[in-house]
Amino acid sequence: MAGGKGTRLRPLTVNTPKPLVPVGGIPIMEYTIRLLKKYGVKDIIISLGYLSEKFEEYFGDGSRLGVNLTYSYEETPLGTAGAVKHAQRFISDTFIVASGDVLTDINLSDFLNMHRRSGASASIALTRSVSPTAFGIVFQDEDGFITRFLEKPGWGEVFSDIINAGYYVIEPEVLELIPENREYDFSKDVFPKMVSNSQKLFGYRINNYWMDIGTPQKYLEANYDVLKGSLKIALPYKKSKDSLWIGENVKVSEDCEIYPPAVIGDFCRLSRGAVIDRFSVLGAGCYVGEEAHISRSVVWNNTSIHKSASLRSCVVGSRCEVGEKSKVLDGAIIGDDCILGPESLVQENILIWPDKLIQKNSIVNMNVIWGVMWKKSLFGDYGISGLANLEITPEFATKLGAAFGTYLGEGSSVVVGRDTYLISRMIKRAMIAGLQSAGVNVFNLRVLPTPLIEEAVKANNARGGVSISVPRENENVINVRLFDSEGIDLNETEQKKVEDIFFKEALRRSKSVDVGDILYPTRFVESYLETSRNYLNTKLLSSAKTRIVIDCADGSSSMIAPTFLRDLGCEVIAINVSFGESTPRRTLPSTPNSLHTLSKTVKALDADLGATFDSDADRVLFVDERGEVVSGDTSVALLALAALMEFGTGSKIVVPISTSQIVDILVSEHQGEVIRTKLGLRPLAEAVIRHKAVFGGDETGGFIFPQIRPFRDGVISVAKLTEFLARTGRSLSEIIGDIPRFYTMKESIPTPLQHRGVIMRTILENAEGESFDTIDGIKIYLDKGWVLIRPSSEESVFDIFVEAQTESKAKELIKNYTKEIQEILMEIEKSTYKA
């Protein structure tokens, strides 16, 4: 019986069917086949379902093991009895049914003889269990016949500790009890029916070794038992003294230490100083680096354990890479094709599904099931981001809330709000639960634009804030931002403290009487509108009567943008302004599509300006009166000009290192000063405050007007641009026509995490003699252009940003620097291979 999915043994069974999971270096089912052959059974039918092709790949026709194999395929799951019925055409005499995932050395000759003596239609092998609720339990009369049978009882139903051991001897007439082409089980259906019909069902008690490998813990235990010799079946390896089994073509350095019992598979390479401690199993083709230590662990085929790495009572799947000085602790299970970056730590009992990348220096303290990467840090340039309900789950959010609450301290208060997405509501509620568990009181603002959430932090004298939103660019992603007591994103030091608590699970658990409360403050919208109007030229705006089309993306800007802009005297046409607990139910168009719709609407209505907000209203993109989309870089330049016109010469403008040089040109012409900073939310806001700048912004549409509030605000940005147009008396397209034209492009190059440092150093060496800076990455200044090469904080890629006077030159720069990085990677890989 080999058709099951082995779900309890995941992640080991994601790519490998449970009967093919190796114990002592060979599949569980190979032990079963060797056992059958030992007792003269050579004609074997294998009933297959899940990953059926893997069995034929490994066993073929069975000749390698001296048996004849026939395969029976189930198109849909038929249960244990249904699967045998499906294979009935191959059966004509008494037959044995063997579970493909049970490890035993049962005496099949004695079992068969006892069955024949009993005259029973079927006999079941039985064994004792301290946990009978996981199996079928039986009660026998004094002659050994089964009089009661109950599959997987509750403890209140348990009447015996004798369980079904998964091996049967059956006469062909029993097949008549099984219906065709439907799911039917021996334990649940056939055997209870036989008992109720008073058909002879014999129980054969075994005293041999028996193990149902149902969990990862049981899997490790089975490997230890095989190495101890508890299972009386020989391993197919050469055995040296003291229970050490070594395969063919194994290379062991002289000063490598191996302590038996242990199995070293074919073609393994063990480096100097490596230690293979007791009860360890290495599959075929494994590499163990210098000073690496493996103890009581099972490593599957073709996996590399690099220098000074440590495995302790764990399982590592096939084709994995465990980086230098990494540690995998007791009970951890790592699926196939995973990469653990250097100095990473996988904590006790953690499960990592196949094809995952664990970043360098990461601490993994939660199961990694979805997504492709576990990052060493929670925070990126723009807060905490991940796939919604896959990487950022309710469990993750609860733990994050508890970590943030632990950092802030028991009795603190936190402001929490979100955008209009249902997924944001779910994550927000989980965050609130985590904060409460750490004794933190929560001001629940429900749906509110992020700028208002940030302002509410100070208004309520809170220690921190949380904003949860879905970016317009990708509705499969969710962003979580954590604010300090000023309403600004946490700085790097604060982020590290929260991460340290999160990864080390040093979470405060408050007493039941000290759990945090939830409060619902009001009147934030009114206060925001009133404060904002005080910093705008309302008389100028009212007289201009600018016609604006705004796309609120059914987001939280719907609450304030239409009302606010109308109160300023603008004629507002608002689209996508639904919001509420269940909004949006429909899928909103992507940013390019929404801009296309906005452009057509602006032209059709003869509007002066178009604007589209993201879901939490802290960013905005513009369209001019001709329906042309205004680039993010041009928007930065326009609003910088607006600030300079308002505050005069000598004023400071802050932009990231990646923003276009058109800002430098225009600000210079108006006797201002440009200050460049790192990419990200906090660096921009921090620099605006530190340098007493009059404006800060980036090309993603996030703009800061510090005289109003020191964080990004999309609605205020629309008001400021409208004020600028009214002050100049010119159309938006006319002003843009005076701005120099440059072309910017971006490309991302996949690069292994461990090579980032070498790549950056090599690029810097190659740039010798050029003008460059290293504010964030490496920015190389060229004639009327530049190139910025920066390792991404979110993915295993290098981002290349370029700017040039022509589109063809920009493409050429992208091509040249992509080639340079790829050539550096090739040289690194060549040197690694030679080493």
Coordinates of C-alpha atoms in Angstrom, one line a residue, residues 301-792:
N301 CA 21.2 12.9 -0.8
N302 CA 23.4 15.5 -2.4
T303 CA 23.3 18.1 0.4
S304 CA 26.2 20.2 1.4
I305 CA 27.0 21.1 5.0
H306 CA 29.6 23.9 4.8
K307 CA 32.4 24.9 7.0
S308 CA 31.8 25.1 10.8
A309 CA 28.0 24.4 10.3
S310 CA 26.2 22.4 13.0
L311 CA 23.3 20.0 12.8
R312 CA 21.8 18.6 16.0
S313 CA 19.0 16.0 16.0
C314 CA 17.4 17.4 12.8
V315 CA 16.6 16.3 9.3
V316 CA 17.9 18.1 6.2
G317 CA 16.4 17.2 2.8
S318 CA 18.0 16.6 -0.6
R319 CA 20.1 19.1 -2.5
C320 CA 20.2 21.6 0.3
E321 CA 23.0 24.1 1.2
V322 CA 23.7 24.7 4.9
G323 CA 25.9 27.8 5.0
E324 CA 29.1 28.3 7.0
K325 CA 28.6 28.5 10.8
S326 CA 24.9 27.9 10.4
K327 CA 23.1 25.9 13.1
V328 CA 20.0 23.7 12.8
L329 CA 18.7 22.6 16.2
D330 CA 16.8 19.7 17.7
G331 CA 13.7 18.6 15.9
A332 CA 14.0 21.0 12.9
I333 CA 13.0 19.6 9.5
I334 CA 14.3 21.3 6.3
G335 CA 12.7 20.3 3.0
D336 CA 14.4 19.7 -0.3
D337 CA 16.4 22.3 -2.2
C338 CA 16.6 24.9 0.6
I339 CA 19.5 27.3 1.0
L340 CA 20.5 28.4 4.5
G341 CA 22.7 31.5 4.3
P342 CA 25.9 31.6 6.4
E343 CA 25.5 32.0 10.2
S344 CA 21.8 31.4 10.1
L345 CA 20.0 29.7 13.0
V346 CA 17.0 27.3 12.6
Q347 CA 15.5 26.9 16.1
E348 CA 14.0 23.8 17.7
N349 CA 11.2 22.0 16.0
I350 CA 10.9 24.4 13.0
L351 CA 9.6 23.1 9.7
I352 CA 10.9 24.6 6.5
W353 CA 9.1 23.7 3.3
P354 CA 11.2 22.9 0.1
D355 CA 12.8 25.6 -2.1
K356 CA 13.2 28.2 0.6
L357 CA 16.1 30.7 0.9
I358 CA 17.1 31.7 4.4
Q359 CA 19.1 34.8 4.4
K360 CA 22.5 35.2 6.0
N361 CA 22.5 35.7 9.8
S362 CA 18.7 34.9 9.9
I363 CA 17.1 33.4 13.0
V364 CA 14.2 31.2 11.9
N365 CA 11.7 30.8 14.8
M366 CA 8.5 30.2 12.8
N367 CA 7.6 27.5 10.3
V368 CA 8.5 28.6 6.7
I369 CA 5.8 27.3 4.5
W370 CA 4.8 29.9 1.9
G371 CA 6.9 32.3 -0.1
V372 CA 10.5 31.7 -1.1
M373 CA 12.6 33.6 1.4
W374 CA 13.0 33.9 5.1
K375 CA 14.8 37.3 5.7
K376 CA 17.3 37.9 8.4
S377 CA 15.4 41.1 9.1
L378 CA 11.8 42.1 9.3
F379 CA 12.1 45.6 8.0
G380 CA 12.8 46.7 4.4
D381 CA 13.1 50.2 3.0
Y382 CA 9.3 50.8 3.3
G383 CA 8.4 48.9 6.4
I384 CA 7.5 45.2 6.7
S385 CA 6.3 43.7 3.4
G386 CA 5.3 40.2 2.4
L387 CA 2.8 38.1 0.5
A388 CA -0.6 38.6 2.1
N389 CA -1.8 35.5 4.1
L390 CA 1.2 33.6 2.9
E391 CA 4.2 35.3 4.4
I392 CA 2.4 37.8 6.5
T393 CA -0.2 35.7 8.2
P394 CA -2.4 36.2 11.3
E395 CA 0.1 34.1 13.2
F396 CA 3.0 36.3 12.0
A397 CA 1.0 39.5 12.8
T398 CA 0.1 38.3 16.3
K399 CA 3.8 37.6 17.0
L400 CA 4.9 40.9 15.5
G401 CA 2.3 42.8 17.6
A402 CA 3.6 41.0 20.7
A403 CA 7.2 41.9 19.8
F404 CA 6.4 45.5 19.2
G405 CA 4.4 45.6 22.5
T406 CA 7.2 44.0 24.4
Y407 CA 9.6 46.7 23.0
L408 CA 7.2 49.5 24.0
G409 CA 6.5 48.1 27.5
E410 CA 3.5 47.1 29.5
G411 CA 1.0 49.9 30.0
S412 CA 2.0 51.7 26.8
S413 CA -0.5 52.9 24.3
V414 CA -0.4 52.3 20.5
V415 CA -2.5 53.8 17.7
V416 CA -3.5 51.2 15.0
G417 CA -5.3 51.8 11.7
R418 CA -5.6 50.3 8.2
D419 CA -6.8 50.8 4.7
T420 CA -10.0 49.4 3.3
Y421 CA -8.9 45.9 2.3
L422 CA -10.4 42.9 4.1
I423 CA -6.9 41.3 4.4
S424 CA -5.7 44.5 6.2
R425 CA -8.6 44.2 8.7
M426 CA -7.6 40.6 9.4
I427 CA -3.9 41.4 9.9
K428 CA -4.8 44.5 12.0
R429 CA -6.9 42.4 14.4
A430 CA -4.1 39.9 14.8
M431 CA -1.7 42.7 15.5
I432 CA -4.0 44.1 18.1
A433 CA -4.2 40.7 19.8
G434 CA -0.4 40.5 20.0
L435 CA -0.2 44.0 21.4
Q436 CA -2.8 43.3 24.0
S437 CA -1.0 40.1 25.0
A438 CA 2.1 42.3 25.9
G439 CA 0.0 44.6 28.1
V440 CA -0.3 47.4 25.6
N441 CA -3.5 49.5 25.2
V442 CA -4.7 50.0 21.6
F443 CA -6.3 53.0 20.1
N444 CA -8.2 51.3 17.2
L445 CA -8.8 53.9 14.5
R446 CA -10.3 51.3 12.1
V447 CA -10.1 52.6 8.5
L448 CA -8.0 55.8 8.3
P449 CA -5.4 57.2 5.9
T450 CA -1.9 56.6 7.1
P451 CA -1.0 60.3 7.5
L452 CA -3.9 60.6 10.0
I453 CA -2.7 57.5 11.8
E454 CA 0.7 59.0 12.1
E455 CA -0.7 62.3 13.4
A456 CA -2.9 60.4 15.8
V457 CA 0.1 59.0 17.5
K458 CA 1.2 62.4 18.9
A459 CA -2.4 63.5 19.4
N460 CA -3.0 60.6 21.8
N461 CA 0.4 60.7 23.4
A462 CA 1.0 57.2 22.3
R463 CA 4.3 55.4 22.4
G464 CA 3.9 54.1 18.9
G465 CA 1.7 53.4 15.9
V466 CA 0.8 50.7 13.4
S467 CA -0.5 51.2 9.8
I468 CA -1.5 48.3 7.7
S469 CA -2.1 48.6 3.9
V470 CA -2.1 46.9 0.5
P471 CA 0.0 48.6 -2.1
R472 CA -1.7 49.6 -5.3
E473 CA 1.1 48.1 -7.3
N474 CA 0.5 44.6 -6.0
E475 CA -2.7 43.5 -4.3
N476 CA -1.1 40.2 -3.3
V477 CA 1.3 42.0 -0.9
I478 CA 0.6 43.6 2.5
N479 CA 2.7 46.3 4.2
V480 CA 3.0 46.9 7.9
R481 CA 4.6 50.1 9.2
L482 CA 5.6 50.7 12.8
F483 CA 5.8 54.3 14.1
D484 CA 7.6 55.9 17.0
S485 CA 6.1 58.4 19.4
E486 CA 6.5 61.1 16.8
G487 CA 4.5 59.2 14.3
I488 CA 7.6 58.5 12.1
D489 CA 8.7 55.1 11.0
L490 CA 11.0 53.4 13.5
N491 CA 14.7 54.1 13.0
E492 CA 17.3 51.3 12.5
T493 CA 18.1 51.0 16.2
E494 CA 14.5 50.6 17.1
Q495 CA 13.9 48.2 14.3
K496 CA 16.7 46.0 15.4
K497 CA 15.3 45.9 18.9
V498 CA 11.9 44.8 17.7
E499 CA 13.5 42.2 15.4
D500 CA 15.6 40.9 18.2
I501 CA 12.6 40.3 20.4
F502 CA 10.7 38.8 17.4
F503 CA 13.4 36.3 16.4
K504 CA 14.5 35.3 19.9
E505 CA 10.9 35.1 21.0
A506 CA 11.6 37.1 24.1
L507 CA 7.9 38.1 24.2
R508 CA 6.2 39.6 27.3
R509 CA 3.1 37.6 28.3
S510 CA 1.1 39.8 30.6
K511 CA -1.0 38.5 33.4
S512 CA -4.7 38.2 32.6
V513 CA -5.5 41.3 34.6
D514 CA -2.8 43.3 32.8
V515 CA -3.8 42.5 29.2
G516 CA -4.2 45.7 27.1
D517 CA -7.5 47.4 26.4
I518 CA -9.0 48.6 23.1
L519 CA -10.2 52.2 22.8
Y520 CA -12.0 53.9 19.9
P521 CA -11.0 57.6 19.6
T522 CA -13.0 60.0 17.4
R523 CA -12.8 63.3 15.5
F524 CA -9.4 62.7 13.9
V525 CA -10.7 63.5 10.4
E526 CA -12.1 66.9 11.5
S527 CA -8.9 67.8 13.3
Y528 CA -6.8 66.8 10.3
L529 CA -8.8 68.9 7.9
E530 CA -8.7 72.0 10.2
T531 CA -5.0 71.8 10.8
S532 CA -4.2 71.3 7.1
R533 CA -6.3 74.3 6.0
N534 CA -4.3 76.6 8.3
Y535 CA -1.1 75.9 6.2
L536 CA -2.6 76.5 2.8
N537 CA -3.5 79.7 0.9
T538 CA -7.2 79.1 0.9
K539 CA -8.0 82.4 -0.6
L540 CA -5.8 81.8 -3.6
L541 CA -7.1 78.2 -4.0
S542 CA -10.7 79.3 -3.8
S543 CA -10.3 82.0 -6.5
A544 CA -8.6 79.6 -8.8
K545 CA -11.5 77.1 -8.9
T546 CA -9.2 74.4 -10.2
R547 CA -11.1 71.4 -11.7
I548 CA -9.5 68.2 -10.4
V549 CA -10.3 64.5 -11.1
I550 CA -9.2 62.3 -8.2
D551 CA -9.1 58.5 -8.2
C552 CA -9.3 57.3 -4.5
A553 CA -8.8 53.7 -5.5
D554 CA -11.7 52.8 -3.1
G555 CA -9.1 53.5 -0.4
S556 CA -9.0 55.5 2.8
S557 CA -8.4 58.8 0.8
S558 CA -12.1 58.5 0.0
M559 CA -12.8 59.7 3.6
I560 CA -11.0 63.0 3.2
A561 CA -9.8 63.9 -0.3
P562 CA -13.1 64.9 -2.0
T563 CA -14.4 66.9 1.0
F564 CA -11.1 68.6 1.7
L565 CA -10.4 69.7 -1.8
R566 CA -14.0 70.9 -2.3
D567 CA -13.7 72.9 0.9
L568 CA -10.6 74.6 -0.6
G569 CA -12.7 75.8 -3.5
C570 CA -11.7 73.2 -6.1
E571 CA -14.2 71.6 -8.4
V572 CA -13.7 67.9 -7.7
I573 CA -14.8 64.9 -9.7
A574 CA -14.1 61.8 -7.6
I575 CA -14.0 58.2 -8.9
N576 CA -13.5 54.9 -7.0
V577 CA -14.6 56.5 -3.7
S578 CA -16.4 53.5 -2.1
F579 CA -15.1 52.4 1.3
G580 CA -16.2 50.4 4.3
E581 CA -15.7 47.2 6.1
S582 CA -16.0 45.1 2.9
T583 CA -14.4 47.3 0.4
P584 CA -13.1 46.6 -2.2
R585 CA -15.0 43.6 -3.2
R586 CA -13.9 44.0 -6.8
T587 CA -10.3 43.9 -8.0
L588 CA -9.0 47.4 -8.7
P589 CA -7.1 48.0 -11.9
S590 CA -3.3 48.1 -11.7
T591 CA -1.6 51.5 -11.5
P592 CA -0.9 51.7 -15.2
N593 CA -4.5 50.9 -16.0
S594 CA -5.9 53.2 -13.4
L595 CA -3.7 56.0 -14.8
H596 CA -5.0 55.3 -18.3
T597 CA -8.6 55.6 -17.1
L598 CA -7.7 58.8 -15.1
S599 CA -6.0 60.3 -18.2
K600 CA -9.1 59.7 -20.4
T601 CA -11.4 61.2 -17.7
V602 CA -9.2 64.3 -17.3
K603 CA -9.3 65.0 -21.0
A604 CA -13.0 64.2 -21.4
L605 CA -14.0 66.6 -18.5
D606 CA -11.5 69.3 -19.5
A607 CA -10.0 69.1 -16.0
D608 CA -6.9 71.0 -15.0
L609 CA -5.3 68.1 -13.0
G610 CA -5.7 64.5 -12.3
A611 CA -4.5 62.6 -9.2
T612 CA -4.6 58.9 -8.1
F613 CA -3.9 57.8 -4.5
D614 CA -2.6 54.5 -3.2
S615 CA -4.8 52.6 -0.7
D616 CA -3.6 54.4 2.4
A617 CA -3.4 57.9 0.9
D618 CA 0.3 58.6 1.7
R619 CA 1.3 58.6 -2.0
V620 CA -0.1 60.2 -5.1
L621 CA 0.6 60.2 -8.9
F622 CA -0.5 63.0 -11.2
V623 CA -1.9 63.5 -14.7
D624 CA -1.7 66.9 -16.5
E625 CA -4.6 68.7 -18.3
R626 CA -3.7 67.0 -21.6
G627 CA -4.0 63.5 -20.0
E628 CA -0.3 62.9 -19.9
V629 CA 1.0 61.0 -16.9
V630 CA 3.5 63.0 -14.9
S631 CA 6.6 60.9 -13.9
G632 CA 7.4 60.5 -10.3
D633 CA 10.7 62.4 -10.8
T634 CA 9.0 65.3 -12.5
S635 CA 6.4 65.4 -9.6
V636 CA 9.3 65.7 -7.1
A637 CA 10.8 68.6 -9.1
L638 CA 7.4 70.4 -9.4
L639 CA 6.7 70.2 -5.7
A640 CA 10.2 71.2 -4.9
L641 CA 9.7 74.3 -7.1
A642 CA 6.5 75.0 -5.3
A643 CA 8.3 74.9 -1.9
L644 CA 11.1 77.1 -3.2
M645 CA 8.5 79.7 -4.5
E646 CA 6.8 79.7 -1.1
F647 CA 9.9 79.8 1.2
G648 CA 12.5 81.5 -1.0
T649 CA 16.1 81.1 -1.9
G650 CA 18.5 79.1 0.3
S651 CA 15.7 76.6 1.2
K652 CA 16.7 72.9 1.4
I653 CA 15.1 70.1 -0.5
V654 CA 15.6 66.4 0.5
V655 CA 15.4 63.6 -2.0
P656 CA 16.8 60.0 -2.2
I657 CA 19.9 59.0 -4.0
S658 CA 17.8 57.5 -6.8
T659 CA 15.8 60.6 -7.7
S660 CA 16.5 62.3 -11.1
Q661 CA 19.1 65.0 -11.5
I662 CA 16.3 67.3 -12.8
V663 CA 15.7 68.1 -9.2
D664 CA 19.3 69.3 -8.8
I665 CA 19.1 71.4 -11.9
L666 CA 15.8 73.2 -11.0
V667 CA 16.7 73.7 -7.4
S668 CA 20.1 75.1 -8.4
E669 CA 18.4 77.6 -10.8
H670 CA 16.2 78.8 -7.9
Q671 CA 19.2 79.1 -5.4
G672 CA 18.1 76.2 -3.3
E673 CA 20.1 73.3 -1.9
V674 CA 19.5 69.6 -2.6
I675 CA 20.3 67.0 0.1
R676 CA 20.5 63.4 -0.9
T677 CA 19.7 60.5 1.4
K678 CA 19.2 56.8 1.5
L679 CA 16.1 55.1 0.0
G680 CA 13.3 54.4 2.5
L681 CA 10.7 56.0 4.6
R682 CA 12.6 56.8 7.7
P683 CA 15.8 58.2 6.0
L684 CA 13.7 60.7 4.0
A685 CA 11.7 62.0 7.0
E686 CA 14.7 62.0 9.3
A687 CA 16.7 64.1 6.8
V688 CA 13.9 66.6 6.3
I689 CA 13.7 67.2 10.0
R690 CA 17.5 67.2 10.7
H691 CA 18.2 69.7 7.8
K692 CA 15.1 71.8 8.4
A693 CA 14.2 71.3 4.8
V694 CA 11.1 72.8 3.3
F695 CA 10.2 69.8 1.2
G696 CA 11.1 66.1 0.8
G697 CA 10.0 63.6 -1.7
D698 CA 10.8 60.5 -3.8
E699 CA 9.8 59.3 -7.2
T700 CA 7.3 56.7 -5.9
G701 CA 4.9 59.6 -5.1
G702 CA 5.6 60.1 -1.4
F703 CA 6.0 63.8 -0.6
I704 CA 6.6 65.5 2.8
F705 CA 5.7 69.1 3.6
P706 CA 7.2 69.4 7.1
Q707 CA 5.6 72.8 7.9
I708 CA 2.3 70.8 8.0
R709 CA 3.5 67.4 9.2
P710 CA 6.8 65.5 8.9
F711 CA 5.6 62.5 7.0
R712 CA 4.2 61.6 3.5
D713 CA 0.7 62.8 2.7
G714 CA -0.9 62.3 -0.7
V715 CA -3.9 64.6 -0.1
I716 CA -1.8 67.5 1.0
S717 CA 0.5 66.9 -2.0
V718 CA -2.5 67.4 -4.3
A719 CA -3.5 70.6 -2.5
K720 CA 0.1 71.9 -2.7
L721 CA 0.4 71.2 -6.4
T722 CA -3.0 72.9 -7.0
E723 CA -1.8 75.9 -5.0
F724 CA 1.4 76.0 -7.1
L725 CA -0.6 76.1 -10.3
A726 CA -2.8 78.9 -9.0
R727 CA 0.2 80.9 -7.9
T728 CA 1.9 80.6 -11.3
G729 CA -1.2 81.0 -13.4
R730 CA 0.1 78.5 -15.8
S731 CA -1.1 75.0 -16.8
L732 CA 0.7 71.9 -15.6
S733 CA 1.8 70.9 -19.0
E734 CA 3.4 74.4 -19.7
I735 CA 5.4 74.2 -16.5
I736 CA 6.6 70.6 -17.3
G737 CA 7.5 71.8 -20.8
D738 CA 10.2 74.0 -19.2
I739 CA 11.8 71.1 -17.3
P740 CA 14.8 69.3 -18.8
R741 CA 14.0 65.8 -20.1
F742 CA 16.0 62.9 -18.8
Y743 CA 15.3 59.1 -19.1
T744 CA 15.5 56.9 -16.0
M745 CA 15.4 53.1 -16.0
K746 CA 15.7 50.3 -13.5
E747 CA 16.7 46.6 -13.8
S748 CA 17.1 43.9 -11.2
I749 CA 19.8 41.2 -11.4
P750 CA 19.4 38.0 -9.3
T751 CA 22.5 37.4 -7.2
P752 CA 23.2 35.0 -4.4
L753 CA 23.2 36.7 -1.0
Q754 CA 26.7 35.4 -0.1
H755 CA 28.3 37.2 -3.1
R756 CA 26.9 40.7 -2.4
G757 CA 30.0 41.9 -0.6
V758 CA 32.4 40.7 -3.3
I759 CA 30.2 42.2 -6.1
M760 CA 30.1 45.6 -4.4
R761 CA 33.9 45.6 -3.7
T762 CA 34.6 44.7 -7.3
I763 CA 32.3 47.4 -8.8
L764 CA 33.9 49.9 -6.5
E765 CA 37.4 48.9 -7.7
N766 CA 36.3 49.1 -11.3
A767 CA 34.9 52.6 -10.7
E768 CA 38.3 53.9 -9.6
G769 CA 38.9 57.2 -11.3
E770 CA 35.2 57.9 -11.7
S771 CA 33.2 60.3 -9.5
F772 CA 31.0 58.3 -7.2
D773 CA 29.4 58.2 -3.7
T774 CA 28.3 55.5 -1.4
I775 CA 25.3 57.0 0.4
D776 CA 23.2 53.9 -0.4
G777 CA 24.9 51.4 -2.8
I778 CA 27.3 52.8 -5.3
K779 CA 26.3 55.8 -7.4
I780 CA 28.7 56.5 -10.3
Y781 CA 28.4 59.9 -11.9
L782 CA 28.8 60.0 -15.7
D783 CA 28.6 62.8 -18.3
K784 CA 25.0 64.0 -18.1
G785 CA 23.9 60.9 -16.4
W786 CA 24.5 58.4 -13.6
V787 CA 24.3 54.7 -12.5
L788 CA 23.2 53.5 -9.1
I789 CA 23.9 49.9 -8.1
R790 CA 22.3 48.8 -4.9
P791 CA 21.6 45.5 -3.2
S792 CA 17.9 45.1 -2.6

